[in-house]
PDB file of C-alpha atoms in Angstrom:
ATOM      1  CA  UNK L   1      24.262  15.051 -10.966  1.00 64.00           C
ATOM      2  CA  UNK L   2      21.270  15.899  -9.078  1.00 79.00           C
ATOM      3  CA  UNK L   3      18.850  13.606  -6.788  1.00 93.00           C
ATOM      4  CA  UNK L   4      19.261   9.963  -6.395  1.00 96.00           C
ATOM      5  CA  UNK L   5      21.638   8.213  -9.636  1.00 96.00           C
ATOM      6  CA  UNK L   6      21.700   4.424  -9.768  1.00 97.00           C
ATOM      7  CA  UNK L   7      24.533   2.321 -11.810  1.00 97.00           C
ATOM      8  CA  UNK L   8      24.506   0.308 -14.231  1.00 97.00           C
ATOM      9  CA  UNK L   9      21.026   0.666 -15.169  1.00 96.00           C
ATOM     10  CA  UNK L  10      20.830  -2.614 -16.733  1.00 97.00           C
ATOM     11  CA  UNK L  11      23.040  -5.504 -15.516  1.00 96.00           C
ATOM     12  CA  UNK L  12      23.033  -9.003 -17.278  1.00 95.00           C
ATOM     13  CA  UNK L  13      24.881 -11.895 -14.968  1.00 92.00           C
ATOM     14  CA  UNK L  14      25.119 -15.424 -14.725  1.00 89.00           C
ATOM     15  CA  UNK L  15      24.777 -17.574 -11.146  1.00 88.00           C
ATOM     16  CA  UNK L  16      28.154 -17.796 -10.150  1.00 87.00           C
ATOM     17  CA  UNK L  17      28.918 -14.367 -11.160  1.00 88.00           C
ATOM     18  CA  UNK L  18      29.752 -11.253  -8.494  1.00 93.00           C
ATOM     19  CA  UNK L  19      28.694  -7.801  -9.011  1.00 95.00           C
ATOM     20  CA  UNK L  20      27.557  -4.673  -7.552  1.00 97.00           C
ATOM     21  CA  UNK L  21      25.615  -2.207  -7.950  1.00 98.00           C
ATOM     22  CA  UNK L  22      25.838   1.337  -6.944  1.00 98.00           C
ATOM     23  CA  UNK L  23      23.877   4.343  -5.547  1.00 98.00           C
ATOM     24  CA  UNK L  24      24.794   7.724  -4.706  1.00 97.00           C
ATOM     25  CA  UNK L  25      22.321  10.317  -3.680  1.00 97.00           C
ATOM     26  CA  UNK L  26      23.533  14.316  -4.289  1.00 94.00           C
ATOM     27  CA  UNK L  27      20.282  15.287  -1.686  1.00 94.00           C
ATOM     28  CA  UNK L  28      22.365  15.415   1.968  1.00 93.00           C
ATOM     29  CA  UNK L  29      19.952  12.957   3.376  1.00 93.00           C
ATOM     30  CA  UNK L  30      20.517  10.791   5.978  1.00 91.00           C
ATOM     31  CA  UNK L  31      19.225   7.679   4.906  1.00 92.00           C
ATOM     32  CA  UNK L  32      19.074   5.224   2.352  1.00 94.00           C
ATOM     33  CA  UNK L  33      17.251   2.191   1.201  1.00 94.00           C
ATOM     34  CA  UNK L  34      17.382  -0.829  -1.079  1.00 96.00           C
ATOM     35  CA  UNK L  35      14.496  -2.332  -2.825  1.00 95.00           C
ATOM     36  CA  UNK L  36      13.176  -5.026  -4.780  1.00 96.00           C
ATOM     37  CA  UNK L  37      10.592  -4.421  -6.985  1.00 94.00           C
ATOM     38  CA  UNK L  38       9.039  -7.680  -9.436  1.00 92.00           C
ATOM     39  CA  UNK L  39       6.246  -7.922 -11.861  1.00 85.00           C
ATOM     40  CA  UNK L  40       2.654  -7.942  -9.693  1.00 78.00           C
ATOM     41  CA  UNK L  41       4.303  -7.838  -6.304  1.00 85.00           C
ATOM     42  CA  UNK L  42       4.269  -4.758  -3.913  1.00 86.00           C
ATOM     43  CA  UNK L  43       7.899  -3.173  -3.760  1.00 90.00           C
ATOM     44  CA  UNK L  44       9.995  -5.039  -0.875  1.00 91.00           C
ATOM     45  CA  UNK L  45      12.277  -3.344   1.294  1.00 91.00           C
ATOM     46  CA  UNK L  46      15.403  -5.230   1.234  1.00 94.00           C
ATOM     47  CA  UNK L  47      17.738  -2.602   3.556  1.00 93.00           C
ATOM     48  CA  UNK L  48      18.051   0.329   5.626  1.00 91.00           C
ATOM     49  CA  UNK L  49      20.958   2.694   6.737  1.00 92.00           C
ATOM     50  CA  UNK L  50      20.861   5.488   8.690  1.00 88.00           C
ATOM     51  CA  UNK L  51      23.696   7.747   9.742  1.00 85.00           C
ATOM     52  CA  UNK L  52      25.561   4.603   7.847  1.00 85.00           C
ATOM     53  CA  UNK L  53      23.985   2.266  10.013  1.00 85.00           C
ATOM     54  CA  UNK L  54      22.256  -0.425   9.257  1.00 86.00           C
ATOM     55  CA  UNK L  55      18.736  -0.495  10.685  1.00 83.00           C
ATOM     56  CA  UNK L  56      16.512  -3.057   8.710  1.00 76.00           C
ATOM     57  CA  UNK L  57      17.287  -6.280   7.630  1.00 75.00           C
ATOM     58  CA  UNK L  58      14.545  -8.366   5.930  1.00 75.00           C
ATOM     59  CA  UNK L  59      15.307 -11.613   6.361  1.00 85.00           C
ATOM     60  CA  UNK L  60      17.103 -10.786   2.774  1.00 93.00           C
ATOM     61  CA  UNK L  61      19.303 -13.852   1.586  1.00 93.00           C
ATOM     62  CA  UNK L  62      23.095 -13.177   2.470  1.00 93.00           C
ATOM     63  CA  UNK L  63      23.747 -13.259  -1.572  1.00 95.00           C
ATOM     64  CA  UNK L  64      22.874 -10.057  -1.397  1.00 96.00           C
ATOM     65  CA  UNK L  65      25.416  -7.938   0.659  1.00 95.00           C
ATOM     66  CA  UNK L  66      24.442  -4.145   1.192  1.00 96.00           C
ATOM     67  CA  UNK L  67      27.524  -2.088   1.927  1.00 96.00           C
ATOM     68  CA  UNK L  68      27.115   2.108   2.877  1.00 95.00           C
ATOM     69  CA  UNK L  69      30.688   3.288   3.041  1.00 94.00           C
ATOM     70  CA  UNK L  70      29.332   7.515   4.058  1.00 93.00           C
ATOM     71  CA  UNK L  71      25.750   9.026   4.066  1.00 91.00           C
ATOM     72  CA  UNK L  72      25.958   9.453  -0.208  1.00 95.00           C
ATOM     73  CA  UNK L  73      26.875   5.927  -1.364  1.00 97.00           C
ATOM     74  CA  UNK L  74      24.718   2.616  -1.225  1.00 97.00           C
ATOM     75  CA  UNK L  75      26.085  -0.235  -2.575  1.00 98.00           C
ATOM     76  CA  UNK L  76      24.460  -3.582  -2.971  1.00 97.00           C
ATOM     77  CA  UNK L  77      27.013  -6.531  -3.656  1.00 97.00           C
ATOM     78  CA  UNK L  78      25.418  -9.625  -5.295  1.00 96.00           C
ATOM     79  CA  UNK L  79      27.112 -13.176  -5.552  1.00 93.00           C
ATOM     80  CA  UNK L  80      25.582 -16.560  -6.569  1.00 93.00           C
ATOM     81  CA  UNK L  81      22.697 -15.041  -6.972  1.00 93.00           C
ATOM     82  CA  UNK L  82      19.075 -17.362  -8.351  1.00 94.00           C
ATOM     83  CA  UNK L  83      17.003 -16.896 -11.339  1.00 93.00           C
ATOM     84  CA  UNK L  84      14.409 -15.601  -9.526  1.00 93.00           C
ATOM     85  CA  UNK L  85      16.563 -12.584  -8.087  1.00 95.00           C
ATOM     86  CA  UNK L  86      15.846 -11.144 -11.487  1.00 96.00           C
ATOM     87  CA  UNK L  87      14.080  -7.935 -10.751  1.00 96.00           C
ATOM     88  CA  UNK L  88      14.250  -3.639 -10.783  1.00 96.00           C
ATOM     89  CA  UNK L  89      16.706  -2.421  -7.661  1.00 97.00           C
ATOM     90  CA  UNK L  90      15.500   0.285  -6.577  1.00 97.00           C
ATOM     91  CA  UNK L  91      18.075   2.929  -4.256  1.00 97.00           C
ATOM     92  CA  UNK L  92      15.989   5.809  -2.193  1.00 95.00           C
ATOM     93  CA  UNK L  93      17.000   8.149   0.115  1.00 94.00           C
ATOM     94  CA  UNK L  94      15.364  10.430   2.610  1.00 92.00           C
ATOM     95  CA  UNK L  95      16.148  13.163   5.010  1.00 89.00           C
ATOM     96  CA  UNK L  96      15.829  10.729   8.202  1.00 80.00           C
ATOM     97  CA  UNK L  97      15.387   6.979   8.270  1.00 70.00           C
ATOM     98  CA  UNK L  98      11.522   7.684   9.886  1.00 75.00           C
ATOM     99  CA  UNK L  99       8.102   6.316   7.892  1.00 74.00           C
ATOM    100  CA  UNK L 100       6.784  10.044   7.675  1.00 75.00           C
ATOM    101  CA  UNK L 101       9.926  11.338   5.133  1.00 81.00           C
ATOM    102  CA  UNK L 102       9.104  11.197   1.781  1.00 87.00           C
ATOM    103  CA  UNK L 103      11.722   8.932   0.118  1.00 91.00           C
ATOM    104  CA  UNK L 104      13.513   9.548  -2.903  1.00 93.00           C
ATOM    105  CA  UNK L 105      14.233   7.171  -5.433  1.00 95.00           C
ATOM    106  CA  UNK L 106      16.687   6.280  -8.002  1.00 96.00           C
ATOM    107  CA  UNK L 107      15.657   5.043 -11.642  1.00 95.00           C
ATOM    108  CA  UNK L 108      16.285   1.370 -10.983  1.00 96.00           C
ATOM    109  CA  UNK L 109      18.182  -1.579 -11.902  1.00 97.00           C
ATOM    110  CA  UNK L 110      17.141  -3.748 -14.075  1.00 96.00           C
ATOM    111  CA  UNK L 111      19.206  -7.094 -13.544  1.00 96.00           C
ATOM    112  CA  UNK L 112      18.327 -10.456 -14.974  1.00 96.00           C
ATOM    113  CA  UNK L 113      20.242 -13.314 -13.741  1.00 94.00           C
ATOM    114  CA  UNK L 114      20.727 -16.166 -16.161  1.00 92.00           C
TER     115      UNK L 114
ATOM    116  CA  UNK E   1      -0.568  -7.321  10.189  1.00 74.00           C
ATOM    117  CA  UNK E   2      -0.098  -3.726   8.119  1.00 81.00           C
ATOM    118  CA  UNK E   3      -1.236  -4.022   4.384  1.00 89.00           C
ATOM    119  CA  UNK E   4      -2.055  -1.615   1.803  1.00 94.00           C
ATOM    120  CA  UNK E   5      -4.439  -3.238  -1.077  1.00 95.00           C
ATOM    121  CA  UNK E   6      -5.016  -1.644  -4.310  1.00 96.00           C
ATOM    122  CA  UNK E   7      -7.577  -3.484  -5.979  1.00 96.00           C
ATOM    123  CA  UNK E   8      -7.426  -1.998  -9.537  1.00 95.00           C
ATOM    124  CA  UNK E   9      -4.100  -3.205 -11.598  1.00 94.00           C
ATOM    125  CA  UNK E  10      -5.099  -2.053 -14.487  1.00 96.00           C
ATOM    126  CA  UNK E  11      -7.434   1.058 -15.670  1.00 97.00           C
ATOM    127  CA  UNK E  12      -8.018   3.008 -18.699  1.00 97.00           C
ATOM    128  CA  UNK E  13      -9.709   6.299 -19.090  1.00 97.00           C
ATOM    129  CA  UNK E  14     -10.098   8.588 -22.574  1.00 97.00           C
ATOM    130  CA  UNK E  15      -8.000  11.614 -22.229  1.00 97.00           C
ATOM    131  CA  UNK E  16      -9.954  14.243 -19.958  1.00 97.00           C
ATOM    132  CA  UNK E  17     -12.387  12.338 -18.256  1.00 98.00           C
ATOM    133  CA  UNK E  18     -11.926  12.352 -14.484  1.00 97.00           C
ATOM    134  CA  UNK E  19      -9.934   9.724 -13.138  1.00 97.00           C
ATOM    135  CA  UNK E  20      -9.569   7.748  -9.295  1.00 98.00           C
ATOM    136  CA  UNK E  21      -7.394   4.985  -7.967  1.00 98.00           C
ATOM    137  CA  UNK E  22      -8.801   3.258  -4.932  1.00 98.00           C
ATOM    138  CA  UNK E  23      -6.251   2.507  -1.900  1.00 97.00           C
ATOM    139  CA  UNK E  24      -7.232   0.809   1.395  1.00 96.00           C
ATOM    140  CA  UNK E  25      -4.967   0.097   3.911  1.00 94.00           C
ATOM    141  CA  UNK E  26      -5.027  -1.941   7.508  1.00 91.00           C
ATOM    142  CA  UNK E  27      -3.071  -0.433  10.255  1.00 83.00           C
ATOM    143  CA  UNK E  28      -3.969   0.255  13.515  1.00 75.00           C
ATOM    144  CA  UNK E  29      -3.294   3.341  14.583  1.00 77.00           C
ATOM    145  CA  UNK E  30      -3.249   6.852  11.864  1.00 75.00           C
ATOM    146  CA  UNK E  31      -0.760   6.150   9.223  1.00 85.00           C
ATOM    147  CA  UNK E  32       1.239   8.335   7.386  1.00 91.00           C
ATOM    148  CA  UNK E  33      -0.015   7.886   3.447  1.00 93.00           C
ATOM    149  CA  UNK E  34       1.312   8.444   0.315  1.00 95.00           C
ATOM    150  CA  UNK E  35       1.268   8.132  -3.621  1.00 97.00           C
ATOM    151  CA  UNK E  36       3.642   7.872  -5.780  1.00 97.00           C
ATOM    152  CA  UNK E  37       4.085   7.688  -9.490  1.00 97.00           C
ATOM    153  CA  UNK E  38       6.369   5.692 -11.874  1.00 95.00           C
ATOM    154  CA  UNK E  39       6.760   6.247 -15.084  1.00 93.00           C
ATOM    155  CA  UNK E  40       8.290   4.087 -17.275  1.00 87.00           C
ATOM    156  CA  UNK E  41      11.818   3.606 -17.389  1.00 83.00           C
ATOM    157  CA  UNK E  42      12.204   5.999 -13.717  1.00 86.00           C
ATOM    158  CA  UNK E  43      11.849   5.624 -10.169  1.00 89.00           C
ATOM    159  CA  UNK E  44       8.980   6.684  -7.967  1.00 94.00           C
ATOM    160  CA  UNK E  45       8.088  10.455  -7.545  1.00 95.00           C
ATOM    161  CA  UNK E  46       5.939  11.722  -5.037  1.00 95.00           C
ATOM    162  CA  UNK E  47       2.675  12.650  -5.541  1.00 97.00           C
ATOM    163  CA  UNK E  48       1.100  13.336  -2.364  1.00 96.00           C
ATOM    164  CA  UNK E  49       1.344  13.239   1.288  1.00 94.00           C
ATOM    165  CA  UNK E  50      -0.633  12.857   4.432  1.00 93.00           C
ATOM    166  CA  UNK E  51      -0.039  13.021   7.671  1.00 88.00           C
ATOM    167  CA  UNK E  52      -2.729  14.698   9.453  1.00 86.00           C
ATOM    168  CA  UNK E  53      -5.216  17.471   9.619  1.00 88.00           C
ATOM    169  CA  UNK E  54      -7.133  18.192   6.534  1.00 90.00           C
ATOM    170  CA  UNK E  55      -8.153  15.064   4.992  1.00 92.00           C
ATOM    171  CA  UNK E  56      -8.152  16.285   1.313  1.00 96.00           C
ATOM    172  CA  UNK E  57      -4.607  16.931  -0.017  1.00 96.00           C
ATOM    173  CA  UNK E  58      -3.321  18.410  -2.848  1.00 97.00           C
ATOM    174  CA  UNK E  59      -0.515  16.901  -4.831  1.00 96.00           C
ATOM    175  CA  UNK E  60       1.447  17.966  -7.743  1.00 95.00           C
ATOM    176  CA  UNK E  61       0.253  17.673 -11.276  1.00 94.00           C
ATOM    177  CA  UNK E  62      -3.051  18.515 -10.831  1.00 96.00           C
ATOM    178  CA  UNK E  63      -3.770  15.234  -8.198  1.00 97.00           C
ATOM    179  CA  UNK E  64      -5.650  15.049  -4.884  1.00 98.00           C
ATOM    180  CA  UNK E  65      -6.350  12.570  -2.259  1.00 98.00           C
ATOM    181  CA  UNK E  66      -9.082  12.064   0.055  1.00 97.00           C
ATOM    182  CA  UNK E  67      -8.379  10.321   3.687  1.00 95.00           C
ATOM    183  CA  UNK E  68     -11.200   9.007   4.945  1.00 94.00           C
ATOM    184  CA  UNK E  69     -10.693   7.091   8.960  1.00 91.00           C
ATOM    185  CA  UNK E  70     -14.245   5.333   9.091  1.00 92.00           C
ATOM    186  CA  UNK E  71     -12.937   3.200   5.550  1.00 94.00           C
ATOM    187  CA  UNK E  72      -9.496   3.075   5.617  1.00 93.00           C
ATOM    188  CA  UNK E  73      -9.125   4.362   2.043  1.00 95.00           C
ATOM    189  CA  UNK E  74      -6.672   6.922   0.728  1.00 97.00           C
ATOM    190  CA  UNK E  75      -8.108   7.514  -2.745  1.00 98.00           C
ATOM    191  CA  UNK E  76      -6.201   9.756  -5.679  1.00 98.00           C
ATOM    192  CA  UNK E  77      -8.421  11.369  -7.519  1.00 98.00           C
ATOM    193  CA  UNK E  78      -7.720  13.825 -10.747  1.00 98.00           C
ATOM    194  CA  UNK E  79     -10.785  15.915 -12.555  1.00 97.00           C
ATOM    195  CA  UNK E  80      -9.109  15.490 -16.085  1.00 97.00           C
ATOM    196  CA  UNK E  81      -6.469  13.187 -17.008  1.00 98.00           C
ATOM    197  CA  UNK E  82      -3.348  14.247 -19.696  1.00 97.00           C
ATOM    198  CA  UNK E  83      -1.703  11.519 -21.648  1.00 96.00           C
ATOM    199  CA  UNK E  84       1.290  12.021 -20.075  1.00 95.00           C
ATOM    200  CA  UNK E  85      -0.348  11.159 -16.755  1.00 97.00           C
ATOM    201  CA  UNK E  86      -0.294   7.296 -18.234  1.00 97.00           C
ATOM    202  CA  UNK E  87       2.323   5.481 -15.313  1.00 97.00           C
ATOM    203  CA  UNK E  88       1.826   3.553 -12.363  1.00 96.00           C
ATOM    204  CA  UNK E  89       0.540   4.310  -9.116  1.00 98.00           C
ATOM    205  CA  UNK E  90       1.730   3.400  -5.865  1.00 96.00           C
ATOM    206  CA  UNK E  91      -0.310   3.756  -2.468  1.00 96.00           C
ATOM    207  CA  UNK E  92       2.245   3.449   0.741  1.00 94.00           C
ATOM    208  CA  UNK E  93       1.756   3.637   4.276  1.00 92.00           C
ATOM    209  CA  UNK E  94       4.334   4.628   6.568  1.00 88.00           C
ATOM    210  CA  UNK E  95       4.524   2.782   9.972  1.00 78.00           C
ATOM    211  CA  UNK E  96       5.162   5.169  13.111  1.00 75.00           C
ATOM    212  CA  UNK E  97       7.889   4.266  14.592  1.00 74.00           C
ATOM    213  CA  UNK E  98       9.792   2.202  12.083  1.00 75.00           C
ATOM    214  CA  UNK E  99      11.399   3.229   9.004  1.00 76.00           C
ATOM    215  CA  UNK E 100       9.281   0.667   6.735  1.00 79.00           C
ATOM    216  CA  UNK E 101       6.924   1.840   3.971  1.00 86.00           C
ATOM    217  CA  UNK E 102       4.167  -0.626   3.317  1.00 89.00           C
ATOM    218  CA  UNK E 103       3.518  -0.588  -0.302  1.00 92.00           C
ATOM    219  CA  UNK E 104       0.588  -1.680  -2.571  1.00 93.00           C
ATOM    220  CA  UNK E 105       1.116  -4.077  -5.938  1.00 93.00           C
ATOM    221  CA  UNK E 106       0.449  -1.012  -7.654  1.00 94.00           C
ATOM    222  CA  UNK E 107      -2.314   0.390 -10.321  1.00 96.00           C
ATOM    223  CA  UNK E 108      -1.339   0.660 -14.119  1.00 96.00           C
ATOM    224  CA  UNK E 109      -2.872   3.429 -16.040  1.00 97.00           C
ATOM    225  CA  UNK E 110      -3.398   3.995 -19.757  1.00 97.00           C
ATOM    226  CA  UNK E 111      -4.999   7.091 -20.986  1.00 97.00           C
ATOM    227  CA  UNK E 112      -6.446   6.678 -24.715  1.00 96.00           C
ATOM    228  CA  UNK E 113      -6.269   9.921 -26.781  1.00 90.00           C
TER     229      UNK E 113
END
């Protein structure tokens, strides 16, 4: 595997159910990032980590639960989540967590909650 | 507050005929810019980058962008468009100091053959 691998690529849940999803980036960066992107809206960054840290919280509802176990793995845990959470995840990962590294993303995500 | 508007969602253009995506951003001091590209199905790939010094970069595939202070614009630009250049197009500005991107909604473009 090369670059930055997202799983499942398509996940299909119901309100009350819990899931995850996963990320794992092959690239030796430092940091990684989860985000949110919906039809007609600019891409919102949901987390940060850095040197498994987390650095950025944005005011994200706590039914989403980001976990970063080492510098390769992302997870984002999901639980009771809302119709509207339906979306593309997107996982990216950079060298450092600074604005001026290009990012690197996965392919996405695509979740619909029912 | 930061914002990055791209004012075109959706544009077509015939195969070869030149082709540019407008980006304006607000941010006070000099950002760090970008574009990016999805293509359907994919994440976002890097087109271009800048940061500072020469205000025209080059990017891969064939595109180029144009920083320009005195209108806050960050436009893509490409002299002939391929079909399989049809994808969308992300402006970003990267925040000194933080680890944020601000992203724009995005520009959709469909080349006809």
């Amino acid at each position: 595997e090369t670059g930055v691998t997202q799983t499942p690529r398509h996940l299909v849940m119901g309100m009350t159910n819990k899931k995850s999803l996963k990320c794992e980036q092959h690239l030796g960066h430092n940091a990684m990032y989860w985000y949110k992107q919906s039809a007609k809206k600019p891409l919102e960054l949901m987390f940060v980590y850095s040197l498994e840290e987390r650095v950025e919280n944005n005011s994200v509802p706590s039914r989403f639960s980001p976990e970063c176990p080492n510098s390769s793995h992302l997870f984002l845990h999901l639980h009771t989540l809302q119709p509207e959470d339906s979306a593309l995840y997107l996982c990216a990962s950079s060298p450092a967590g600074t604005s001026y590294n290009e990012q690197f993303f996965g392919p996405g995500t695509r979740l619909t909650v029912l | 507050a930061q914002s990055v508007t791209q004012p075109d969602i959706h544009i077509t253009v015939s195969e070869g005929a030149s082709l540019e995506l407008r980006c304006n951003y607000s941010y006070g001091a000099t950002p760090y810019l970008f574009w990016y590209v999805q293509s359907p199905g994919q994440g976002l790939q890097l087109l271009l980058k800048y940061f500072s010094g020469d205000t025209l970069v080059q990017g891969i595939k064939g595109f180029e962008a144009e920083f320009k202070r005195s209108q806050s614009s960050f436009n893509l630009r490409k002299p002939s468009v391929h079909w399989s250049d049809a994808a969308e197009y992300f402006c970003a500005v990267g925040t000194s100091g933080t680890y944020k991107y601000i992203f724009g909604t995005g520009t959709r473009l469909k080349v006809l053959a």
